[in-house]
GROMACS .gro file of C-alpha atoms in nm:
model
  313
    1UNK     CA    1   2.704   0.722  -1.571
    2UNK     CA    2   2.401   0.568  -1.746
    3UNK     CA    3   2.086   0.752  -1.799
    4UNK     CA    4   1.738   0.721  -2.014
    5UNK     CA    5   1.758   1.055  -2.279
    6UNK     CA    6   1.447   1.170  -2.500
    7UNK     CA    7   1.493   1.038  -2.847
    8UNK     CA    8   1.159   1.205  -2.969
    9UNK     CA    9   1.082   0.856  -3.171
   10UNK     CA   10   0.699   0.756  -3.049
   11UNK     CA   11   0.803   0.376  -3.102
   12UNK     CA   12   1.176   0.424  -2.884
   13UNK     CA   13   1.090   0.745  -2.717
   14UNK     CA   14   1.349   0.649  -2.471
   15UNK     CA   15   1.719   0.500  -2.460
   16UNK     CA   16   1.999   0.455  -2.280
   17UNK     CA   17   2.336   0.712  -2.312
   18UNK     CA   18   2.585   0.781  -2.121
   19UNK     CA   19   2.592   1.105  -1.935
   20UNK     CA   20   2.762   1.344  -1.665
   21UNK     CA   21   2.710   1.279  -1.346
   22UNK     CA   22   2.524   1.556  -1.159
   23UNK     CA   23   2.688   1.772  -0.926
   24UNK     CA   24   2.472   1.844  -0.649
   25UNK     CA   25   2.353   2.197  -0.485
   26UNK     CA   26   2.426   2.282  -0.206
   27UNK     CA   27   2.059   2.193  -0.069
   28UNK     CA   28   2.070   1.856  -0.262
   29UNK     CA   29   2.159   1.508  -0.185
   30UNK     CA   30   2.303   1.241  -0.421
   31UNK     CA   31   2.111   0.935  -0.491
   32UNK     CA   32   2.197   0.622  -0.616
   33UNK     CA   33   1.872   0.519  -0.773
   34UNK     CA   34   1.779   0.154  -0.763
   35UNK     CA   35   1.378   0.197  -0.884
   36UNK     CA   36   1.198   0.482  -1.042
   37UNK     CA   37   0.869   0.498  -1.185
   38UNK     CA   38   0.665   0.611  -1.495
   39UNK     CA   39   0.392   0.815  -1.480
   40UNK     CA   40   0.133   0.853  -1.802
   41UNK     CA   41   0.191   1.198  -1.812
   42UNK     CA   42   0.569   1.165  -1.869
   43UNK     CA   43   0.464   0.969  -2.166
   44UNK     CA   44   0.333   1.239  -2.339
   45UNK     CA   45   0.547   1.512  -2.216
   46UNK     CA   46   0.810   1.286  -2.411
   47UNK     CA   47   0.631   1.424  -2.736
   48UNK     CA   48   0.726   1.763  -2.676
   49UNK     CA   49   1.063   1.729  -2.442
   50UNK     CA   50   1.271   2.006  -2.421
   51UNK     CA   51   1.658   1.948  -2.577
   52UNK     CA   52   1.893   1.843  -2.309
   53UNK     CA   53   1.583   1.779  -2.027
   54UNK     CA   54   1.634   1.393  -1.875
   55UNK     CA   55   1.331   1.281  -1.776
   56UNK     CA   56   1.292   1.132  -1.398
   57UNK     CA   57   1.086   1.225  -1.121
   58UNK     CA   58   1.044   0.903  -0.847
   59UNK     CA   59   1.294   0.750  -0.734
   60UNK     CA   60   1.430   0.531  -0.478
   61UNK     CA   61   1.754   0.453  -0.360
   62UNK     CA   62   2.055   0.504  -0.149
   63UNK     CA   63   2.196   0.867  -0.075
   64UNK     CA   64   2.541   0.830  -0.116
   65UNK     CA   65   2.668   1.206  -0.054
   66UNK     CA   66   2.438   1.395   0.196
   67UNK     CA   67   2.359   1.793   0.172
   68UNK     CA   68   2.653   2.051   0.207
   69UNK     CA   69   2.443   2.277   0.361
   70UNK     CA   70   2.317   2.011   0.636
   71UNK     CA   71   1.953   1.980   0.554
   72UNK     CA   72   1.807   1.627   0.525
   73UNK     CA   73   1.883   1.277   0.608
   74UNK     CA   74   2.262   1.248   0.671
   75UNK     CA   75   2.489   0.972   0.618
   76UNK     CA   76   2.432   0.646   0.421
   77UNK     CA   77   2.057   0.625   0.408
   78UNK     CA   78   1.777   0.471   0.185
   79UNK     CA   79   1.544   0.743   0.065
   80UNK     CA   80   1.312   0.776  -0.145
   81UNK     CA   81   1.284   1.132  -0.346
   82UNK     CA   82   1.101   1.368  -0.584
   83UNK     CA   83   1.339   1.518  -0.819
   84UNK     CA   84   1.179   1.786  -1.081
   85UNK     CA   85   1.363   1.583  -1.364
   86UNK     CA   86   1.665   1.341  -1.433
   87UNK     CA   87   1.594   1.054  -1.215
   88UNK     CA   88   1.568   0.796  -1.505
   89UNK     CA   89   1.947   0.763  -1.431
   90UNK     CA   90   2.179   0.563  -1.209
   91UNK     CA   91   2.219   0.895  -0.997
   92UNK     CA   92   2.038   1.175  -0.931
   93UNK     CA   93   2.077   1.521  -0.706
   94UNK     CA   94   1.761   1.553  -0.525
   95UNK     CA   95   1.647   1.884  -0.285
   96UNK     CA   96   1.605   1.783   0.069
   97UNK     CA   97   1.263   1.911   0.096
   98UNK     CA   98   1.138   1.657  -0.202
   99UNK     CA   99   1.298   1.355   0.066
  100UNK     CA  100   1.230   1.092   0.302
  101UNK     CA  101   1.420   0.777   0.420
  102UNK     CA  102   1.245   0.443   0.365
  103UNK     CA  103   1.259   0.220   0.621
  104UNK     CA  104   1.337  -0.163   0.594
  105UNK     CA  105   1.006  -0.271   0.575
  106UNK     CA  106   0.964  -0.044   0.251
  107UNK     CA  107   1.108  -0.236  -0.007
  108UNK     CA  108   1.236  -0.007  -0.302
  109UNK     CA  109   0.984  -0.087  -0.559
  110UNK     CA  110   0.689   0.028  -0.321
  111UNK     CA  111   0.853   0.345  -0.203
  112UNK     CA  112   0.943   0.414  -0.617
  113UNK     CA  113   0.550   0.436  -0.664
  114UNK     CA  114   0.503   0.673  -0.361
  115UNK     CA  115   0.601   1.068  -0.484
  116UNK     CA  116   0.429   1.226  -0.751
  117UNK     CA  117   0.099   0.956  -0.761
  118UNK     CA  118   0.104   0.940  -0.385
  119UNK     CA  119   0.174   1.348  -0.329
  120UNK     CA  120  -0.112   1.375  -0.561
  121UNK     CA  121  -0.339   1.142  -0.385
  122UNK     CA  122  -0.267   1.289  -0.030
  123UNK     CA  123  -0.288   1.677  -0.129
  124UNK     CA  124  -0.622   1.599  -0.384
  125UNK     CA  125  -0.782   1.429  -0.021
  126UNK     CA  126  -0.673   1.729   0.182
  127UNK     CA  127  -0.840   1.977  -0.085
  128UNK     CA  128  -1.135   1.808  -0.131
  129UNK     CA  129  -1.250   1.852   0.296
  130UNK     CA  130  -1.347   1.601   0.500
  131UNK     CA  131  -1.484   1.277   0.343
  132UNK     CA  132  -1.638   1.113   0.628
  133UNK     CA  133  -2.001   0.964   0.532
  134UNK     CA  134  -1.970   1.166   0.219
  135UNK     CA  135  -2.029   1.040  -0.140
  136UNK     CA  136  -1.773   1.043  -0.362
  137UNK     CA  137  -1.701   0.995  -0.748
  138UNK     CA  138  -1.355   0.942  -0.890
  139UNK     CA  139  -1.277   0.907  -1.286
  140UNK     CA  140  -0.997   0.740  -1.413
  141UNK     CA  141  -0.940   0.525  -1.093
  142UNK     CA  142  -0.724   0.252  -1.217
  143UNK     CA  143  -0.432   0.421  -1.262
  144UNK     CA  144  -0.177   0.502  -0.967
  145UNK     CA  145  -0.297   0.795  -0.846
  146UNK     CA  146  -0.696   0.630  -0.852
  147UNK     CA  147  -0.571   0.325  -0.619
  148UNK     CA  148  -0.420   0.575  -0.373
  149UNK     CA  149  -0.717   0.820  -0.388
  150UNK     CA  150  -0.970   0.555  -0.322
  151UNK     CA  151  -0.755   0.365  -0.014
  152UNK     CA  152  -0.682   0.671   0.127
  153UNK     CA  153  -1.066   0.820   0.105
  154UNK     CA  154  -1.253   0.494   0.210
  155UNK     CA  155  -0.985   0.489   0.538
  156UNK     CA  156  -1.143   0.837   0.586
  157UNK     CA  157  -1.518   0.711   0.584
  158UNK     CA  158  -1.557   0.849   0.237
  159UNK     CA  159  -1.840   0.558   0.000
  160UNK     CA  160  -1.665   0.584  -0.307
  161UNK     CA  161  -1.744   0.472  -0.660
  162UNK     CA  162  -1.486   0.460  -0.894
  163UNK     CA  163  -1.450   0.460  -1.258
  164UNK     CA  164  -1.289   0.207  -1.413
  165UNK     CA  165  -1.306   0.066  -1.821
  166UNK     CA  166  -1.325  -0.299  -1.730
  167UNK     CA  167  -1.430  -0.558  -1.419
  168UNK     CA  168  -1.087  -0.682  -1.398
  169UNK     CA  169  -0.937  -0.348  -1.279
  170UNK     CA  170  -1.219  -0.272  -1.051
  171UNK     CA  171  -1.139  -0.580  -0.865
  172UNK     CA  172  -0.856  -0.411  -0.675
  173UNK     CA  173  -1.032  -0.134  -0.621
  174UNK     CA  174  -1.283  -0.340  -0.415
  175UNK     CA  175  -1.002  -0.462  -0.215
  176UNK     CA  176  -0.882  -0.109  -0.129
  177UNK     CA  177  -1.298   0.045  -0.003
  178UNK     CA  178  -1.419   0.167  -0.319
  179UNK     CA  179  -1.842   0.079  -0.291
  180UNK     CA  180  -1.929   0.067  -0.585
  181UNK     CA  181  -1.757  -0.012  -0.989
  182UNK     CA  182  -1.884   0.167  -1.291
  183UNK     CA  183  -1.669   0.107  -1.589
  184UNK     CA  184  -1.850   0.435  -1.788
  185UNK     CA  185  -1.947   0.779  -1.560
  186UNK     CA  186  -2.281   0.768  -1.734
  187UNK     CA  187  -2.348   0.498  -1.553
  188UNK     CA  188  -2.291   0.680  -1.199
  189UNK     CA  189  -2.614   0.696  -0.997
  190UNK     CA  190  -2.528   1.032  -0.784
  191UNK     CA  191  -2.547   1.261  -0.659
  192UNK     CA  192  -2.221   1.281  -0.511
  193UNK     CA  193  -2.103   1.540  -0.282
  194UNK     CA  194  -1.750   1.495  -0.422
  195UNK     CA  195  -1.577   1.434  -0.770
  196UNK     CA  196  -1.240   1.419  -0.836
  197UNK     CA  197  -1.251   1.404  -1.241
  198UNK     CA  198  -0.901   1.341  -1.427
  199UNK     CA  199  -1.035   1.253  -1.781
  200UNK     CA  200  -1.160   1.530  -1.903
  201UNK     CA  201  -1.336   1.513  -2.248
  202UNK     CA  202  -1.705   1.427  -2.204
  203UNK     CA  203  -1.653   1.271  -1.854
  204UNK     CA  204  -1.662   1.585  -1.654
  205UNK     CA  205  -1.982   1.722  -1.787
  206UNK     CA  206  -2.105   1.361  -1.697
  207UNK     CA  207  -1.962   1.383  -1.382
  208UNK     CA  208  -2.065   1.759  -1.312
  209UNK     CA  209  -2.444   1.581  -1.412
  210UNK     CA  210  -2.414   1.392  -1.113
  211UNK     CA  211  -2.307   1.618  -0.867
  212UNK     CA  212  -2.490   1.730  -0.536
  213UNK     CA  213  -2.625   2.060  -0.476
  214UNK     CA  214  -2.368   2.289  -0.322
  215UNK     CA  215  -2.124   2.006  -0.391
  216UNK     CA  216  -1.757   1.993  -0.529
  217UNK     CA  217  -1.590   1.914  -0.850
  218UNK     CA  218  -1.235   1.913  -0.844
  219UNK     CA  219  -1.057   1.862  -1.192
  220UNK     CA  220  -0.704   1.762  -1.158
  221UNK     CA  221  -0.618   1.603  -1.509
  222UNK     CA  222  -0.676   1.521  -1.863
  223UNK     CA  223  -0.577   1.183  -1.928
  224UNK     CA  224  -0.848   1.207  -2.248
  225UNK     CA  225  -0.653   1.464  -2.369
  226UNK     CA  226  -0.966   1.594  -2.551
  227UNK     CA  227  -1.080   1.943  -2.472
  228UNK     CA  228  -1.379   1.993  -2.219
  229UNK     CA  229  -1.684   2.184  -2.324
  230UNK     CA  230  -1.957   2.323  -2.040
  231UNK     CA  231  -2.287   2.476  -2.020
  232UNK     CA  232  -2.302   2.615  -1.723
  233UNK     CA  233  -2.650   2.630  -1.757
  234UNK     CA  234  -2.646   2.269  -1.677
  235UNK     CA  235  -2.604   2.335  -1.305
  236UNK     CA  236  -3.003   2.473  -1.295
  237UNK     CA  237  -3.026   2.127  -1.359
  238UNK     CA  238  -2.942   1.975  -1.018
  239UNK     CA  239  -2.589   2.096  -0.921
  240UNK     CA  240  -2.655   2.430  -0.786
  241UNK     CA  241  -2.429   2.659  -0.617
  242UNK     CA  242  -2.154   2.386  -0.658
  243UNK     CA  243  -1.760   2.477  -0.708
  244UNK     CA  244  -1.551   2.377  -0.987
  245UNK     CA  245  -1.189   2.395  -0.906
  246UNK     CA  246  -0.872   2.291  -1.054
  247UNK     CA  247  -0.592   2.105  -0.868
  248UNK     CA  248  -0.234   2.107  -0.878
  249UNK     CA  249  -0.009   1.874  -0.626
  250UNK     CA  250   0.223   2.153  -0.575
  251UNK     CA  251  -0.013   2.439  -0.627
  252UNK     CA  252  -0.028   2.467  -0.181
  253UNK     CA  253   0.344   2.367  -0.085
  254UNK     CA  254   0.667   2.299  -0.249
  255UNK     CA  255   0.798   2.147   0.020
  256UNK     CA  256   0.762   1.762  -0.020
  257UNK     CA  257   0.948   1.591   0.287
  258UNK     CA  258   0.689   1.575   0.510
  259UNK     CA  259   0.446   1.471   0.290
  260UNK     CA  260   0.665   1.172   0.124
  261UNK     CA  261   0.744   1.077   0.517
  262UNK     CA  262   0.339   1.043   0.613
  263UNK     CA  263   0.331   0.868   0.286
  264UNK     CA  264   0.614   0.588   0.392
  265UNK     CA  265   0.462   0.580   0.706
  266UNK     CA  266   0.129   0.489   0.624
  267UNK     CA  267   0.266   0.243   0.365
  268UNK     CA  268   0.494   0.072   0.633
  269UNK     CA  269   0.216   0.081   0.850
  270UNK     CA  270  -0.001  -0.124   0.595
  271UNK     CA  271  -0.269   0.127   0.543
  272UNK     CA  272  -0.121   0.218   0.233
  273UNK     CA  273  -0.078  -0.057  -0.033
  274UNK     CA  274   0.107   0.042  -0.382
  275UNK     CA  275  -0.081  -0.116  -0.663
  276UNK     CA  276   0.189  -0.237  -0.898
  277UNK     CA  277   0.099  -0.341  -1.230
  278UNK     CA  278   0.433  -0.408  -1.416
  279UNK     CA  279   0.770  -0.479  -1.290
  280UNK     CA  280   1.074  -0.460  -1.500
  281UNK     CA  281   1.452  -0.379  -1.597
  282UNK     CA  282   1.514  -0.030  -1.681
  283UNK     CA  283   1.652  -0.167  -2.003
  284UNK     CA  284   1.277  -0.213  -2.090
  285UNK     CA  285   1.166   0.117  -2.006
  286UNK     CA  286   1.061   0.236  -2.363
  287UNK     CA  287   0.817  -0.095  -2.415
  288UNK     CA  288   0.678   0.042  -2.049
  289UNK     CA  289   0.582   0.369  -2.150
  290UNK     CA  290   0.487   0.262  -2.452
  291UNK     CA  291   0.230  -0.019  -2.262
  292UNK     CA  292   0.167   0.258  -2.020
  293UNK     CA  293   0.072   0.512  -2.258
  294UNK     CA  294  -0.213   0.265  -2.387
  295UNK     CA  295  -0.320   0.187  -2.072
  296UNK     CA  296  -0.207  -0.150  -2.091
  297UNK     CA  297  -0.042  -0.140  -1.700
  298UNK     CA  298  -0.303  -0.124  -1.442
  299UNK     CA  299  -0.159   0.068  -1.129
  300UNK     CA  300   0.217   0.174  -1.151
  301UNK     CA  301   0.496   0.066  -1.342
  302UNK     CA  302   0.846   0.036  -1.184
  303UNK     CA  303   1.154  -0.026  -1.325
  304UNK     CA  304   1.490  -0.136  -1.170
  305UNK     CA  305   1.841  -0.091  -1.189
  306UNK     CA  306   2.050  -0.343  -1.236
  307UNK     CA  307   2.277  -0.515  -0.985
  308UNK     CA  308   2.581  -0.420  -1.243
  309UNK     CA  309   2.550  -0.056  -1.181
  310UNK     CA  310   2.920   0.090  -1.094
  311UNK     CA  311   3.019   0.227  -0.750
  312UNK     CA  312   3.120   0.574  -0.723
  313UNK     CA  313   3.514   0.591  -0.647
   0.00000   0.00000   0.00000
């Protein structure tokens, strides 16, 4: 079969090669994938891949070989799924606990956008508390997991003001319940009860400025990639007592069906509504990362399979 490999060239950093196909666990299901999509961070874990890793980690598709050991969706089904790695590829073995079916009114392209950015989004929400009538900040809130964060949180009664670099990518955000548009965190008025900072660099003391007494900041990225310096004598200055914690989307529960199902659900329901920026062959994939990478996508990037792809005997 056909799969994207590492070539650890910035300007090609991925191409096409033709591979084994995977032989599935006895917990895992075989997908035939006909989206996936790219996540910034995969761009830059491409700099430092390890030899023989395939990168991969949304997907959606059609299981073609259920479970041996019975767990999961059974028989012919479309599913979307949240493999740990290899799911740029025309198939992938997927645990049953990272699964859900998709439902006809889920077209493939909008459930490919739904694991990792909408895991994130969901599990972020349920760590931060309740939102209802509370303030809340959010950096970085034009990519993915920033469209599903600020949907999700203004459906919960949260007022939201989100962080964006320009008008035209605040726009949407508008759209989705987010208050207010600042395109720089210094210009956040504040206090807010919550933040949900994923830049890092100078933004989180900026955002950690702004923050209420007794309030929460919860850092869950680094898309700056520049290291964060604090004084925490800066919370005298207005944020007392608050909580700085860091977030992980699979720091709580490694199980991922349930979740990915209330994520489908709410999508097919329409109260979920996957921002996607770019849509393209998977033959393009390595211009997509590379237009990802400098921010040049707004939302999520998906890339499909092509109608040529070979039928398992």
């Amino acid at each position: 079969m056909k799969a994207l490999i590492p070539t650890g060239d910035p300007a090609e950093p991925v191409v096409l090669a033709d591979v084994a196909e995977p032989t599935p666990r006895s917990n895992e299901a075989l997908v035939k994938v006909e989206a996936f999509s790219v996540n910034r961070g995969e761009t830059f874990k491409l700099e430092n891949f390890t030899p023989g890793e395939r990168p991969g980690k949304d997907v959606a598709g059609l299981m073609v070989q259920s479970a041996a050991d019975g767990s999961g969706p059974s028989g012919i089904a479309r599913v979307i799924g949240h493999p740990m790695s290899g799911g740029w590829a025309e198939y992938v073995a997927v645990p049953t606990n990272a699964l859900a079916e998709l439902p006809d009114s889920v077209s493939a392209l909008q459930g490919a956008t739904l694991p990792l950015a909408g895991l994130t989004a969901l599990r972020l929400l349920r760590t931060a508390g309740p939102v209802l009538g509370r303030r809340v900040l959010l950096t970085g809130a034009s990519g993915g997991v920033g469209h599903f964060v600020t949907e999700l949180a203004a459906a919960a009664g949260a007022q939201v003001t989100a962080v964006t670099r320009d008008a035209e990518r605040g726009g949407r955000l508008t759209e989705l319940g987010a208050a207010d548009i600042v395109h720089d965190v210094a210009d956040a008025r504040g206090p807010y009860d919550i933040v949900l900072e994923s830049t890092g660099g100078q933004a989180l003391p900026l955002a950690l400025a702004r923050l209420a007494k007794r309030g929460t900041l919860i850092w869950f990225g680094q898309a700056s990639r520049t290291s964060v310096t604090l004084d925490f004598f800066d919370f005298f200055a207005g944020p007392e007592s608050a909580v700085i914690r860091h977030f992980h989307y699979l720091d709580a529960d490694t199980r991922l069906d349930d979740d990915l199902a209330a994520l489908v659900r709410l999508t097919a329901e329409n109260r979920l509504n996957p921002e996607i920026g770019r849509v393209s062959d998977w033959a393009d994939t390595a211009t997509t990362l590379n237009d990802l990478r400098e921010r040049r996508i707004r939302g999520k990037a998906v890339l499909t399979l092509t109608a040529t792809t070979p039928e398992r005997p």
